[in-house]
Short mmCIF file of C-alpha atoms in Angstrom, two decimals:
data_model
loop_
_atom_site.label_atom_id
_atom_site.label_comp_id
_atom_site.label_asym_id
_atom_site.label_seq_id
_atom_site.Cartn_x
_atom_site.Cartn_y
_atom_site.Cartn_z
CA UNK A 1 302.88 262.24 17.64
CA UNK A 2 301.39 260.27 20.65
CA UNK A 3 305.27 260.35 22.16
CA UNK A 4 305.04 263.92 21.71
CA UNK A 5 301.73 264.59 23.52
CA UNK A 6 302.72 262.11 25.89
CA UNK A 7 305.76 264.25 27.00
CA UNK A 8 303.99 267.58 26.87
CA UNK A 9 301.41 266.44 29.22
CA UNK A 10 304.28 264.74 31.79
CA UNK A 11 306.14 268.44 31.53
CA UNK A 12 302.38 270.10 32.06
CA UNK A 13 302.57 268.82 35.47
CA UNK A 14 305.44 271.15 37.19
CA UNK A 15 303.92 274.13 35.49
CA UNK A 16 300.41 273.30 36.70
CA UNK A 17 302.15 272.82 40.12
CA UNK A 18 304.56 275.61 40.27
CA UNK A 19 301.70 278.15 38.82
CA UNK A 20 298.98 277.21 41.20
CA UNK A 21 301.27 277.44 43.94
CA UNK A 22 302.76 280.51 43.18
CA UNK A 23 299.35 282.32 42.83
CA UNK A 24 298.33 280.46 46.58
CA UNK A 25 301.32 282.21 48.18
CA UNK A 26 300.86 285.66 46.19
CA UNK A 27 296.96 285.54 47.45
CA UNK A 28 298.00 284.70 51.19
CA UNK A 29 300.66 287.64 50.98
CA UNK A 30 298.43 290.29 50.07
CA UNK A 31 298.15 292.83 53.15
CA UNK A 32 294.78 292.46 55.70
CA UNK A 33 292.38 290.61 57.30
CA UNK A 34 290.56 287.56 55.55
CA UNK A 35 287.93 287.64 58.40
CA UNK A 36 287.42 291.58 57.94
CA UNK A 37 283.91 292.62 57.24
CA UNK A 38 282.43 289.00 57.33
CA UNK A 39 280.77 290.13 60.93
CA UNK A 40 279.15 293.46 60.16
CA UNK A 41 280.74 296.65 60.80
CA UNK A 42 281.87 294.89 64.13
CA UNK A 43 284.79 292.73 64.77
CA UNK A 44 284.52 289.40 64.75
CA UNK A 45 284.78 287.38 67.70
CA UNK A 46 287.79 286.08 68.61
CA UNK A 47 285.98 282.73 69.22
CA UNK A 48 285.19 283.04 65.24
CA UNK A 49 288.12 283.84 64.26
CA UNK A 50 289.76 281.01 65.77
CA UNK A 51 287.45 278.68 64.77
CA UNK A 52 287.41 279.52 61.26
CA UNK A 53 291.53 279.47 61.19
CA UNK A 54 291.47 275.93 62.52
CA UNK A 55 288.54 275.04 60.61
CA UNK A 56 290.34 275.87 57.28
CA UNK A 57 294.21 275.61 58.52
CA UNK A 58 295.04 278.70 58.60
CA UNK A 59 297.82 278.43 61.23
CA UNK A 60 299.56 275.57 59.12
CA UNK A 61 302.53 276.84 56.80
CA UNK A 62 301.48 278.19 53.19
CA UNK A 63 303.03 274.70 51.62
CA UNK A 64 300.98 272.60 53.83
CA UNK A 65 298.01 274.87 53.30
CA UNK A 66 298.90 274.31 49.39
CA UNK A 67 299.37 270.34 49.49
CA UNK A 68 296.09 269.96 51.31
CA UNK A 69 294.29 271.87 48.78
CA UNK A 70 296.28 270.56 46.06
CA UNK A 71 295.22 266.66 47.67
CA UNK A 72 291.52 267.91 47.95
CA UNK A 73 292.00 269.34 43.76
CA UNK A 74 292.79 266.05 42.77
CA UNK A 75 289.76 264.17 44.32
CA UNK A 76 287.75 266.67 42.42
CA UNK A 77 286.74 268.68 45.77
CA UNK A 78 287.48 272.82 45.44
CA UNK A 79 286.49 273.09 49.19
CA UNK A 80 284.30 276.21 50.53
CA UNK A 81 284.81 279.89 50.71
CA UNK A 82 284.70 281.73 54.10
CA UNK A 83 280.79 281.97 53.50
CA UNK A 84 280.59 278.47 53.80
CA UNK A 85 279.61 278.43 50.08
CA UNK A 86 281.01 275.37 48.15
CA UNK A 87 283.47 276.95 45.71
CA UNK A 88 282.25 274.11 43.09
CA UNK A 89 279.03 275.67 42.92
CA UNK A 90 280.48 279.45 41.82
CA UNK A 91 283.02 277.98 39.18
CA UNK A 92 280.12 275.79 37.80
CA UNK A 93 277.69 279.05 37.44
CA UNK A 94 280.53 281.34 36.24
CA UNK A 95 282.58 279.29 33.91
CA UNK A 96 279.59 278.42 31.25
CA UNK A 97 279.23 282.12 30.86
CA UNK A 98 282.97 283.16 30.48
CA UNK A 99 283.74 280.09 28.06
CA UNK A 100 280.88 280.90 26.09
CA UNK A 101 282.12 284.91 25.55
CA UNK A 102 285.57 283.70 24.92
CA UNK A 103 284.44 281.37 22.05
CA UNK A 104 282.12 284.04 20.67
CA UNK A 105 285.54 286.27 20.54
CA UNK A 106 287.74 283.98 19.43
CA UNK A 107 285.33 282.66 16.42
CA UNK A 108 285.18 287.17 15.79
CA UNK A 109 288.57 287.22 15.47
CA UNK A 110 289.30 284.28 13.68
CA UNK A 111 286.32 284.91 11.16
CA UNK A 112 286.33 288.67 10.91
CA UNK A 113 290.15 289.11 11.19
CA UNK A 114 291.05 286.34 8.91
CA UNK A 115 289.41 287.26 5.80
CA UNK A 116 290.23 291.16 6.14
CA UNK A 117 293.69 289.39 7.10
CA UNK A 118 293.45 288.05 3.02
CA UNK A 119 291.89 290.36 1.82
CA UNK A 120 294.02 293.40 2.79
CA UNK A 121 297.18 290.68 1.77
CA UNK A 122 295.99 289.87 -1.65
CA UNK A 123 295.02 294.00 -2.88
CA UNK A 124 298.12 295.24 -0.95
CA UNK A 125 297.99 299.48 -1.29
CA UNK A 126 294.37 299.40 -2.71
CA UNK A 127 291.92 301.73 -0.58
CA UNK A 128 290.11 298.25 1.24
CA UNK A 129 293.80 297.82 2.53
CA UNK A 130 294.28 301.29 3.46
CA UNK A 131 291.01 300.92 5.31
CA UNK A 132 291.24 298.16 7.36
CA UNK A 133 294.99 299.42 8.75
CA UNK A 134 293.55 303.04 9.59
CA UNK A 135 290.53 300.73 11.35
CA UNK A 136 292.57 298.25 13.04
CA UNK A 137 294.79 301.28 14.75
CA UNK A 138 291.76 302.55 16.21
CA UNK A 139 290.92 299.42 17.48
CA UNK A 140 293.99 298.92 18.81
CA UNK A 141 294.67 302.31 20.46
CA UNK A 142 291.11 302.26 22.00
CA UNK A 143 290.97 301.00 25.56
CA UNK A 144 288.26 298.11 25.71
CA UNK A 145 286.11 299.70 28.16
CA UNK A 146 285.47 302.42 25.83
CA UNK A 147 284.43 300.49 23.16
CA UNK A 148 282.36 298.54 25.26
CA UNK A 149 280.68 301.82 27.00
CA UNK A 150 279.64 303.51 23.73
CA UNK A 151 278.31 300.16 22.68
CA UNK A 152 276.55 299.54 25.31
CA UNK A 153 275.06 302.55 25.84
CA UNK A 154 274.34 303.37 22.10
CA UNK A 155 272.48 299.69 21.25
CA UNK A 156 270.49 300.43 24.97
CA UNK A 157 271.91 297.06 26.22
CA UNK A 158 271.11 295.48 28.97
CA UNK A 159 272.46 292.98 31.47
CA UNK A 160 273.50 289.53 30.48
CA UNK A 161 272.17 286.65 32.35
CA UNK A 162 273.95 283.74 33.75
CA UNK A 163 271.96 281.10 31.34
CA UNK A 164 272.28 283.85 28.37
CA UNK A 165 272.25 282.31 24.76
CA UNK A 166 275.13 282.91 23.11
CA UNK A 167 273.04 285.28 20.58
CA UNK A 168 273.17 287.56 23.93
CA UNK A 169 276.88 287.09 23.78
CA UNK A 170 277.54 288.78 20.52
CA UNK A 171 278.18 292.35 20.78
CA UNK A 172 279.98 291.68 24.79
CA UNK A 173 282.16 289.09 22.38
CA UNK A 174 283.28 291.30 19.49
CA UNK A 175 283.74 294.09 22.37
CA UNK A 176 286.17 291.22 24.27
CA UNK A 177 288.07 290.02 21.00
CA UNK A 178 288.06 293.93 19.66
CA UNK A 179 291.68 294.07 20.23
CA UNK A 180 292.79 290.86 19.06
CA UNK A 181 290.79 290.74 15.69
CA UNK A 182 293.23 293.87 14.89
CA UNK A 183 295.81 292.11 15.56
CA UNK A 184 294.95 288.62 13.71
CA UNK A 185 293.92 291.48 10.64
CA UNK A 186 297.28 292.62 10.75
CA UNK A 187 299.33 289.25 11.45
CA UNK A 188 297.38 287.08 8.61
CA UNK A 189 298.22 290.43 6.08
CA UNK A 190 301.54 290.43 6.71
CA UNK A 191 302.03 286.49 6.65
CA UNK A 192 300.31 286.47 3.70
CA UNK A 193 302.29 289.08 1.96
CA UNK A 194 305.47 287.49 2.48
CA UNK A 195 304.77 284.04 1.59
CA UNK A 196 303.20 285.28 -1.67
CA UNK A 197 306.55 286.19 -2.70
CA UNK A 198 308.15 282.72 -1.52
CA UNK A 199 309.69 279.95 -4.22
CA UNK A 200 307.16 277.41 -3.42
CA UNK A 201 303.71 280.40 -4.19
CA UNK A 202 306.17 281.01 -7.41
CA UNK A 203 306.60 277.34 -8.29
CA UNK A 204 302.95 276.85 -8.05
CA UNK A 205 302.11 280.01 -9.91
CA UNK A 206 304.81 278.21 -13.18
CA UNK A 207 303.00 274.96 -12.78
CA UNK A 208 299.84 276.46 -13.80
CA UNK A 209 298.08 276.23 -10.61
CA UNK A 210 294.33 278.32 -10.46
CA UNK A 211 294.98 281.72 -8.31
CA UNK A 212 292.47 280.28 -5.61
CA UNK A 213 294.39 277.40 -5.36
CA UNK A 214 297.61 279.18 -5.24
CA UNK A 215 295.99 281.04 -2.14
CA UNK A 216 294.00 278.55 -0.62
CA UNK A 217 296.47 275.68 -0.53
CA UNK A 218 300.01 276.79 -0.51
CA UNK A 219 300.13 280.50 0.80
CA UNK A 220 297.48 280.80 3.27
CA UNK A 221 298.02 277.40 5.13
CA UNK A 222 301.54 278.21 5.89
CA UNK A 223 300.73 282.03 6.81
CA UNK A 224 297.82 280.61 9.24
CA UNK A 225 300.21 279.17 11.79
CA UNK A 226 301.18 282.05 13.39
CA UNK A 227 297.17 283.13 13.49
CA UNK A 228 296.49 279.68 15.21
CA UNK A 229 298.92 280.25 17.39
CA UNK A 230 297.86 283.63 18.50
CA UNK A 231 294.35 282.25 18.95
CA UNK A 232 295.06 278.96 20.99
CA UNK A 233 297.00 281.17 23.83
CA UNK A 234 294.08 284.20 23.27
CA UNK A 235 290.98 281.53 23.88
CA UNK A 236 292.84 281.30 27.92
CA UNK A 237 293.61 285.11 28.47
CA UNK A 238 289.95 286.27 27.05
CA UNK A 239 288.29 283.23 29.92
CA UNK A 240 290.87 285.31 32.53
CA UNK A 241 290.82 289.13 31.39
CA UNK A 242 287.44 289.59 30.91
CA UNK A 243 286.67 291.16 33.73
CA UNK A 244 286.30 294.53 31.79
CA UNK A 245 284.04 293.72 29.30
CA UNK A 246 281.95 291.22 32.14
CA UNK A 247 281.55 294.62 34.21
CA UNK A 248 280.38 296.72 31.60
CA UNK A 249 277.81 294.34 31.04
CA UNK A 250 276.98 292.90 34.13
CA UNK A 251 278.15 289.55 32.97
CA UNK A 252 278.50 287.00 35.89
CA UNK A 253 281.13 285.30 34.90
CA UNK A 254 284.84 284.22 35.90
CA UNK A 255 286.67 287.31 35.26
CA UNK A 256 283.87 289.56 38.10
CA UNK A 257 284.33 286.35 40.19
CA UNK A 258 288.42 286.58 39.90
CA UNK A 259 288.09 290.41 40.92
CA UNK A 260 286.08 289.52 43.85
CA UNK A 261 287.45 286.91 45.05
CA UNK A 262 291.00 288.34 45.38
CA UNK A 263 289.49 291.38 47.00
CA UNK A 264 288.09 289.28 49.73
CA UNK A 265 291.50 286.68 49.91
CA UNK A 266 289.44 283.94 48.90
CA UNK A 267 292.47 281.93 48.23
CA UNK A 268 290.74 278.51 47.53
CA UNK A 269 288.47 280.23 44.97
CA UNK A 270 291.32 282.30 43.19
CA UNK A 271 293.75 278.98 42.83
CA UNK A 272 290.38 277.07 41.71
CA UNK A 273 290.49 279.56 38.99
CA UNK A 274 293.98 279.46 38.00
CA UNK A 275 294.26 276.05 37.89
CA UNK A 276 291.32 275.77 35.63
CA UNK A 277 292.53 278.49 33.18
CA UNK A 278 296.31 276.85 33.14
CA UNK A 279 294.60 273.53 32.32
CA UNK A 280 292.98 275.80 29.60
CA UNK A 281 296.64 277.26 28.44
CA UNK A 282 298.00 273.96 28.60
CA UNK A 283 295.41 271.55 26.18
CA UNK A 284 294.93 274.62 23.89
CA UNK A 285 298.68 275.08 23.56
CA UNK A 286 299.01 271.33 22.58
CA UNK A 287 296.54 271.22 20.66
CA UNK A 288 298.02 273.96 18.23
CA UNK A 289 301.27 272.41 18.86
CA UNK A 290 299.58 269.43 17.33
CA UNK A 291 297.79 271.36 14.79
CA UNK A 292 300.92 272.63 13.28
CA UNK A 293 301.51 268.94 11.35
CA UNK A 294 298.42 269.49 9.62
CA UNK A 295 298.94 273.02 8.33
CA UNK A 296 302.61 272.37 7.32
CA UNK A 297 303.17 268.52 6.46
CA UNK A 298 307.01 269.50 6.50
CA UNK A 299 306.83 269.87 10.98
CA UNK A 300 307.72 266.41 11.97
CA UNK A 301 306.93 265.51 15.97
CA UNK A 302 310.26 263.79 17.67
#
């Protein structure tokens, strides 16, 4: 297992490369001026302008513009914006918040969505079953910000604050992870279903084995690996497309700061952001990769 992880970290390098780059070029591409509007309704001096291009290499290609940053990344310095405000300082107050609303979703979906997952799987056709498919449509056909403006509005909600307890986090959470839960409800039902009627669940059942056990050891472990797998990669997309749910309640974190920062070409603070959510994507992926072994002793690591 160590060789493993060993060689998924080495091959974690060229994506984390190749992905931060690629955004760094995409953000430089975008059409306008990265100076407009920082002087007023005026136009900024030329004497400005030139400073701040030399001042933050502007006139150097886009790769040498990357490998500086990239050089500056790795002694742990994320530079400044425009504003002259250290981009260190906005990741530090906005990533707390967005981790923190992920993990209240993710612990929704894997609480709330796993045991309707079993027990929708184990009373297949009863009216609980019937239920929670008619309930996870709607939740799936329903656009996020609509959920989260009727519950917002209904509860009388107000903003979130940056230092906000996670109780504060609840409802913005389930609202995030709304989507998701259906389909963890609907992926652990299914799973569950099918490897009820597999030889091992049937071997188990002859031996004499207790229903529970039945469930609990043999058919649910294996039918949870496609749910873990569904959560690892949903913990990284819920820090990055949150920007819904942060706007409807005036949640300062990473997904508002994403929006804003690629409206105003603040390249260093959009690749700041990437690179911290594809180190997220790639130490959650391995992680399930690892976890795999433990749900099914059969996965060997080569």
């Amino acid at each position: 297992m160590g060789r493993y992880a060993l060689r998924r970290l080495l091959q974690a390098i060229p994506v984390f490369i190749g992905t931060t780059f690629l955004i760094w070029f995409l953000v430089w591409g975008l059409p306008g001026d990265p100076f407009a509007g920082r002087c007023g309704e005026r136009q900024c001096p030329q004497a400005y302008v030139d400073f701040m291009t030399d001042k933050f290499g502007l006139d150097d290609p886009l790769p040498i513009q990357y490998l500086n940053y990239l050089t500056n990344l790795l002694r742990g310095e994320f530079g400044q914006t425009f504003n002259g405000t250290e981009i260190g300082e906005l990741l530090g107050q906005a990533f707390p918040v967005s981790i923190k609303l992920a993990l209240v979703a993710v612990a929704a979906e894997a609480l709330i969505g796993i045991t309707a997952g079993v027990l929708t799987g184990l009373r297949r056709g009863s009216f609980i079953d019937n239920l929670v498919l008619v309930s996870t449509l709607v939740l799936i056909a329903l656009p996020i910000f609509v959920i989260g403006l009727v519950a917002r509005y209904s509860l009388n909600l107000s903003s979130v604050s940056p230092e906000a307890p996670l109780v504060e986090l609840i409802i913005p959470g389930l609202i995030l992870g709304s989507g998701s839960l259906a389909y963890i409800t609907r992926l652990t039902r299914v799973n569950l279903v099918e490897n009820r009627r597999a030889d091992y669940v049937r071997t188990a059942v002859a031996k004499g084995l207790t229903p529970s056990r039945v469930t609990g050891v043999h058919t649910l472990r294996n039918s949870m690996i496609p749910v873990v797998t569904w959560l690892g990669l949903d913990l990284g997309s819920l820090m990055g497309g949150a920007i819904v749910t942060e706007g409807i309640f005036n949640i300062r974190g990473i997904g508002g700061l994403l929006f804003d920062s690629i409206n105003r070409r603040q390249s260093g603070v959009v690749v700041s952001i990437v690179a911290i959510l594809v180190l997220v994507y790639l130490v959650v992926n391995l992680l399930v990769d690892l976890l795999y072994g433990v749900l099914d002793p059969r996965i060997r690591y080569e």
